[in-house]
Amino acid sequence: MDLDNIGKLRKTHYASEIVPAMDGKDAVLMGWAREIRLLGNLVFVVLSDRSGDCQVTFLSKTKKAFEIAQELNREDVIAIKGKIKKSTKTNRGVEVLAEEIFVLNKSKTPLPLEITEKTPSDLDTRLNSRVLDLRKPKSVAVFKIRNQILESAREYFTEQGLMEIESPKIIASASEGGAALFPVSYYDKEAFLRQSPQLYKELMTACFERVFEIGHVFRAEPSDTIHHLSEVTQMDIELGFATEEDTWEILEGVINRIYSDVSEKQMEALEMLGQKIKIPKIPFKRITYDEAVEFLDKQGVKIKWGDDTSREHEKMITDHFKGPVIVHDYPMDMKPFYIAHREDNPKISYGFDLFMEGVEISSGGRRVHEAAQYIENLKAKDLNPAEFADIIKFYEYGMPPHAGWAIGVDRLTMLIAGVENVRETVLFPRDLKRLTP
Amino acid sequence: MDLDNIGKLRKTHYASEIVPAMDGKDAVLMGWAREIRLLGNLVFVVLSDRSGDCQVTFLSKTKKAFEIAQELNREDVIAIKGKIKKSTKTNRGVEVLAEEIFVLNKSKTPLPLEITEKTPSDLDTRLNSRVLDLRKPKSVAVFKIRNQILESAREYFTEQGLMEIESPKIIASASEGGAALFPVSYYDKEAFLRQSPQLYKELMTACFERVFEIGHVFRAEPSDTIHHLSEVTQMDIELGFATEEDTWEILEGVINRIYSDVSEKQMEALEMLGQKIKIPKIPFKRITYDEAVEFLDKQGVKIKWGDDTSREHEKMITDHFKGPVIVHDYPMDMKPFYIAHREDNPKISYGFDLFMEGVEISSGGRRVHEAAQYIENLKAKDLNPAEFADIIKFYEYGMPPHAGWAIGVDRLTMLIAGVENVRETVLFPRDLKRLTP
């Protein structure tokens, strides 16, 4: 069939905005024919859009519309003009009696993915057909929560006097050292995708003082787990004239704000996902690495000083303290070169992690701010200071004491939305195996 | 010398917050010793931070502080505790009498860049020493304006019911066709950096309907001009169930909002830059490509139908109409494959550009939304539909009519901040020659 042109016709309401109180009013709806039932002299169509759905009823007396409706496939793109009518026969107590229908696009059958959730699909199938998967109310709910996280964080950071920055994604050298990077052919040079805005955000404390950045970072780690992605959204802050303790206040503040805002403003999304969240109390529990090791020891878990805790151990800690836990004073050997060590004990760092429900949500610390110490720390990690020359030069001209952290946005979304795989929190995830769609 | 530790000391005010009305109050300031003058029994230090500056006076009776102040280098990082005092001898009518000073970091001399603007540096020198360059009030002003643009746009888009999206930066194939891409080694596969979120944002109209994205895109064009960068911030929108005319309203709306907000909220930054801006009137002038060619013809400029206009011609057009001009109905051959053609004339596209002060700020159009037409358009541009299979498959399952545009944020910042080179609008620009710092 020939498709109809949208012409001057425009949606007057989203489907979920149609309520019984609007009885008798006109409406134009546009969306997808999610379900079609033929019943003698009637055609019932569930018209869905990003807001939800509404039943549209076609009576045989509206001859042309009735005929077209009978020929609809699921997921055909339609526009209907009609009259809103209270109805005791529909779930939502309302329907729209169609007067005209326009078919704006056709959909093939069968669909590669069941959208109505009657037969749930596995994640790979969902991600392969991501655009259809994102028509499901549950998928939309995850992204409403994700967007709330980003919006609340931006607001909070701005209130705290942090300036937003955009640092480069293409960088000249493996700036965090040996870790896995994606190489880029940059004209006639070799370059890399950044793993983090770390070095740049630190530099910004020497001019803008208090900064934040929200953006993609890239990890070429061949980890095939439910927590790992190769393209990740990271939320970074860095504060000049501050110590790690100052950054904890912002960390607690932003987590608290995000949970409060999601609780208040995304109630429908949480309900759609069957998810209940508890706003973490401020201040968070703070323990040293030594105390964490000691606690685990009492639970019968032996950790050698200087060894990493596993996800399982971290869950024991956050379960025990019934909320987020900041673990600080890690052994220096466990932290990257840009973390400062305690003045009274060079073996102990000013680095910290934030664990929530057994997941490492954030990592940060007080940084080195003197050029000589910076070079010393690089050497201690077997890194070549010459490769960091473009960064170090700025440490020689007035770098203030500074500290900061980063939050993994995808993992935080997992926790708040209550989904099991980090891939569900990203529109088009990138991992070891997945580069499309 | 040994550096002082920040300890528990914290800034109580930014330098520019110190005003005569605070006479007699205590203050702790932290920042950079921008200028140091020794005058017998006095040391005058201009302490600068991101907000501006304040004079700090050291009297010889505060023996220790006075001695330390005498030894300061320019751009040393200092903290001072002192008392605020009205003063008729300083520009701002106020000074702080220092009681204590802490030297948090030292700066080498000479500086690679003159920060006080007494001797302006060329752009290459400034970009090589970008962190020092960003201590200049004029540089900070550019980024205040840039951040305002991003903040106002996000607010406006959200008000208009657009959902924010983050589409992948690493993509599997040269999705816009032959244009210049940066290759990435993605594990054992070849991938590319996206030139635009174009194909992904279009797909999102088939689920989220109305979307926007603000993020980096990458152009491997070896263009060495004052308008070109290889890593660019782009602001994209895409509207489902809409035509190009609907997107013009959002385009006019967001430009108007941005100019209004900058005028109101960034007056100081505009003043610092000596920049006056005029809020463009809505609706913008709209002319067809044919009318543009005819106009230029009358001015004595001969353009062959189907040829691009130059920047100079575009300036003639925007000067003539005294404001932004949307040029639409371009020849189909001038526009990419995803642009739809007019139903009444397949040689004319539904693509458009927005010109402001002779700069192409935005480009957009009504899109193809039928799979068969999409494939036909690809072939007409000598592109291989097989390489677009991951995208085309979604066009077969309910793609709505849609339209959208993109704005180059860096170029818009150039216009509003009144700077001459796009590199000044980006913290760490990337171009044909520049990959560091």
Coordinates of N, CA, C and O in Angstrom, one line a residue, chain A residues 116-196:
Chain A
T116 N 5.5 -6.9 23.8 CA 4.5 -6.9 24.9 C 4.9 -7.6 26.2 O 4.1 -7.7 27.1
E117 N 6.1 -8.2 26.2 CA 6.6 -8.9 27.4 C 5.9 -10.2 27.8 O 6.1 -10.7 28.8
K118 N 5.0 -10.6 26.9 CA 4.3 -11.9 27.2 C 5.3 -13.0 27.2 O 5.2 -13.9 28.0
T119 N 6.2 -13.0 26.2 CA 7.3 -13.9 26.2 C 8.6 -13.2 26.3 O 9.1 -12.7 25.3
P120 N 9.2 -13.1 27.5 CA 10.4 -12.3 27.6 C 11.6 -12.8 26.7 O 11.7 -14.0 26.5
S121 N 12.4 -11.9 26.2 CA 13.5 -12.3 25.3 C 14.8 -12.3 26.1 O 14.9 -11.6 27.1
D122 N 15.8 -13.0 25.7 CA 17.1 -13.0 26.4 C 17.8 -11.7 26.0 O 17.4 -11.0 25.0
L123 N 18.8 -11.3 26.7 CA 19.4 -9.9 26.5 C 20.0 -9.8 25.2 O 19.9 -8.7 24.6
D124 N 20.6 -10.8 24.7 CA 21.3 -10.7 23.3 C 20.3 -10.4 22.3 O 20.5 -9.5 21.4
T125 N 19.1 -11.1 22.3 CA 18.1 -10.8 21.3 C 17.6 -9.4 21.5 O 17.4 -8.6 20.5
R126 N 17.4 -8.9 22.7 CA 16.9 -7.6 23.0 C 17.9 -6.5 22.5 O 17.5 -5.6 21.8
L127 N 19.2 -6.8 22.7 CA 20.2 -5.8 22.2 C 20.3 -5.8 20.7 O 20.6 -4.7 20.1
N128 N 20.2 -6.9 20.1 CA 20.2 -7.0 18.6 C 19.1 -6.2 18.0 O 19.2 -5.7 16.9
S129 N 18.0 -6.2 18.7 CA 16.8 -5.5 18.2 C 16.5 -4.3 19.2 O 15.4 -4.0 19.5
R130 N 17.5 -3.6 19.6 CA 17.5 -2.6 20.6 C 16.3 -1.6 20.4 O 15.7 -1.2 21.4
V131 N 16.2 -1.1 19.2 CA 15.2 -0.1 18.9 C 13.8 -0.6 19.3 O 13.0 0.2 19.8
L132 N 13.5 -1.8 19.0 CA 12.2 -2.4 19.3 C 12.1 -2.6 20.9 O 11.1 -2.4 21.5
D133 N 13.2 -3.1 21.4 CA 13.3 -3.3 22.9 C 13.0 -2.1 23.6 O 12.4 -2.1 24.7
L134 N 13.5 -0.9 23.1 CA 13.3 0.4 23.8 C 11.9 0.9 23.7 O 11.6 2.0 24.1
R135 N 11.0 0.1 23.0 CA 9.6 0.5 23.0 C 8.9 -0.1 24.2 O 7.7 0.3 24.5
K136 N 9.5 -1.0 24.9 CA 8.9 -1.5 26.1 C 8.9 -0.5 27.3 O 9.9 0.1 27.5
P137 N 7.8 -0.4 28.0 CA 7.7 0.5 29.1 C 8.9 0.3 30.1 O 9.4 1.3 30.7
K138 N 9.2 -0.9 30.3 CA 10.3 -1.2 31.3 C 11.7 -0.6 30.8 O 12.4 -0.1 31.6
S139 N 11.9 -0.8 29.5 CA 13.2 -0.2 29.0 C 13.2 1.3 29.1 O 14.2 1.9 29.4
V140 N 12.0 1.9 28.7 CA 11.9 3.4 28.8 C 12.2 3.8 30.3 O 12.9 4.8 30.5
A141 N 11.6 3.0 31.2 CA 11.8 3.4 32.6 C 13.2 3.5 33.0 O 13.7 4.4 33.8
V142 N 14.0 2.5 32.6 CA 15.5 2.5 32.9 C 16.1 3.8 32.5 O 16.9 4.4 33.2
F143 N 15.8 4.3 31.3 CA 16.4 5.5 30.7 C 15.9 6.8 31.3 O 16.5 7.8 31.4
K144 N 14.6 6.7 31.8 CA 14.1 7.9 32.6 C 14.9 8.0 33.9 O 15.3 9.1 34.3
I145 N 15.2 6.9 34.5 CA 16.0 6.9 35.7 C 17.4 7.4 35.4 O 18.0 8.2 36.1
R146 N 18.0 6.8 34.4 CA 19.4 7.2 34.0 C 19.4 8.7 33.7 O 20.3 9.4 34.2
N147 N 18.5 9.3 33.0 CA 18.5 10.7 32.7 C 18.3 11.5 34.0 O 18.9 12.6 34.1
Q148 N 17.5 11.0 34.9 CA 17.3 11.7 36.2 C 18.7 11.8 36.9 O 19.0 12.8 37.5
I149 N 19.4 10.7 36.9 CA 20.7 10.7 37.6 C 21.6 11.8 37.0 O 22.2 12.5 37.8
L150 N 21.7 11.8 35.7 CA 22.5 12.8 35.1 C 22.1 14.2 35.3 O 22.9 15.1 35.6
E151 N 20.8 14.5 35.3 CA 20.2 15.8 35.5 C 20.5 16.2 36.9 O 20.9 17.4 37.2
S152 N 20.2 15.4 37.9 CA 20.3 15.7 39.3 C 21.8 16.0 39.6 O 22.1 16.9 40.4
A153 N 22.7 15.2 39.0 CA 24.1 15.4 39.3 C 24.6 16.7 38.8 O 25.3 17.5 39.5
R154 N 24.2 17.0 37.5 CA 24.6 18.3 36.9 C 24.2 19.5 37.8 O 24.9 20.4 38.1
E155 N 22.9 19.4 38.2 CA 22.4 20.5 39.1 C 23.1 20.6 40.4 O 23.5 21.7 40.8
Y156 N 23.4 19.5 41.0 CA 24.1 19.5 42.3 C 25.5 20.0 42.1 O 25.9 20.9 42.9
F157 N 26.2 19.5 41.1 CA 27.6 20.0 41.0 C 27.6 21.5 40.7 O 28.5 22.2 41.2
T158 N 26.7 22.0 39.9 CA 26.6 23.4 39.6 C 26.4 24.2 40.9 O 27.0 25.3 41.1
E159 N 25.4 23.8 41.7 CA 25.1 24.4 43.0 C 26.4 24.5 43.9 O 26.5 25.4 44.6
Q160 N 27.2 23.5 43.8 CA 28.4 23.4 44.6 C 29.6 24.2 44.0 O 30.7 24.1 44.5
G161 N 29.3 25.0 42.9 CA 30.3 25.9 42.4 C 31.3 25.1 41.5 O 32.4 25.7 41.2
L162 N 31.0 24.0 41.0 CA 31.8 23.3 40.0 C 31.5 23.7 38.6 O 30.3 23.8 38.3
M163 N 32.5 24.0 37.8 CA 32.3 24.3 36.4 C 32.4 23.1 35.6 O 33.2 22.2 35.8
E164 N 31.5 23.0 34.6 CA 31.5 21.8 33.7 C 32.6 22.0 32.7 O 32.9 23.0 32.2
I165 N 33.3 20.9 32.4 CA 34.4 20.9 31.4 C 34.2 19.7 30.4 O 33.5 18.8 30.7
E166 N 34.8 19.9 29.2 CA 34.8 18.8 28.2 C 36.2 18.6 27.8 O 36.8 19.4 27.1
S167 N 36.8 17.5 28.3 CA 38.2 17.3 28.0 C 38.3 16.3 26.8 O 37.3 15.7 26.5
P168 N 39.5 16.3 26.1 CA 39.5 15.5 24.9 C 39.4 14.0 25.0 O 39.8 13.5 26.0
K169 N 38.8 13.4 24.0 CA 38.6 12.0 24.0 C 39.8 11.3 23.3 O 40.1 10.2 23.5
I170 N 40.4 12.1 22.4 CA 41.6 11.6 21.7 C 42.8 12.1 22.4 O 43.0 13.3 22.5
I171 N 43.7 11.2 22.9 CA 44.8 11.7 23.6 C 46.1 11.1 23.0 O 46.0 10.1 22.3
A172 N 47.2 11.7 23.3 CA 48.5 11.4 22.6 C 49.2 10.2 23.2 O 49.9 9.4 22.5
S173 N 49.0 9.9 24.5 CA 49.7 8.8 25.1 C 48.9 8.1 26.2 O 48.0 8.7 26.7
A174 N 49.3 6.9 26.5 CA 48.6 6.1 27.5 C 48.7 6.7 28.8 O 49.5 6.3 29.7
S175 N 47.9 7.7 29.1 CA 48.1 8.6 30.2 C 48.0 8.0 31.6 O 48.5 8.5 32.5
E176 N 47.3 6.9 31.7 CA 47.2 6.3 33.0 C 48.2 5.1 33.1 O 48.1 4.3 34.1
G177 N 49.1 5.0 32.2 CA 50.0 3.9 32.3 C 49.6 2.7 31.5 O 48.8 2.8 30.5
G178 N 50.0 1.6 32.0 CA 49.9 0.3 31.2 C 48.5 -0.1 30.9 O 48.4 -1.0 30.0
A179 N 47.5 0.4 31.4 CA 46.2 -0.1 31.3 C 45.7 -0.1 29.8 O 46.3 0.6 29.0
A180 N 44.7 -0.9 29.6 CA 44.3 -1.2 28.2 C 43.6 -0.1 27.5 O 42.6 0.5 28.0
L181 N 44.1 0.3 26.4 CA 43.7 1.5 25.6 C 43.3 1.0 24.2 O 43.8 0.1 23.6
F182 N 42.4 1.8 23.6 CA 42.1 1.6 22.1 C 42.9 2.5 21.3 O 42.8 3.8 21.5
P183 N 43.7 2.0 20.4 CA 44.5 2.9 19.5 C 43.7 3.5 18.4 O 42.7 2.9 17.9
V184 N 44.0 4.7 18.1 CA 43.3 5.5 17.0 C 44.3 5.9 16.0 O 45.4 6.4 16.4
S185 N 44.0 5.8 14.7 CA 44.9 6.4 13.7 C 44.5 7.8 13.6 O 43.5 8.1 13.0
Y186 N 45.4 8.7 14.0 CA 45.1 10.2 14.0 C 45.9 10.8 13.0 O 47.1 11.2 13.2
Y187 N 45.4 11.0 11.8 CA 46.2 11.5 10.6 C 47.4 10.6 10.5 O 47.2 9.4 10.5
D188 N 48.6 11.2 10.6 CA 49.8 10.3 10.5 C 50.3 9.9 11.8 O 51.4 9.3 11.9
K189 N 49.6 10.2 12.9 CA 50.1 9.8 14.2 C 49.3 8.7 14.9 O 48.2 8.4 14.5
E190 N 49.9 8.0 15.9 CA 49.1 7.1 16.7 C 48.6 7.9 17.9 O 49.3 8.6 18.5
A191 N 47.3 7.6 18.2 CA 46.7 8.2 19.4 C 45.9 7.2 20.1 O 45.9 6.0 19.7
F192 N 45.2 7.6 21.1 CA 44.4 6.6 21.9 C 43.1 7.3 22.3 O 43.0 8.5 22.4
L193 N 42.1 6.4 22.7 CA 40.9 6.9 23.3 C 41.2 7.0 24.8 O 41.7 6.1 25.4
R194 N 40.7 8.1 25.4 CA 40.9 8.2 26.8 C 40.3 7.2 27.7 O 39.1 6.7 27.3
Q195 N 40.9 6.8 28.7 CA 40.3 5.9 29.7 C 39.5 6.6 30.8 O 38.8 6.1 31.5
S196 N 39.9 7.9 30.8 CA 39.3 8.8 31.9 C 39.8 10.2 31.6 O 40.8 10.4 30.9

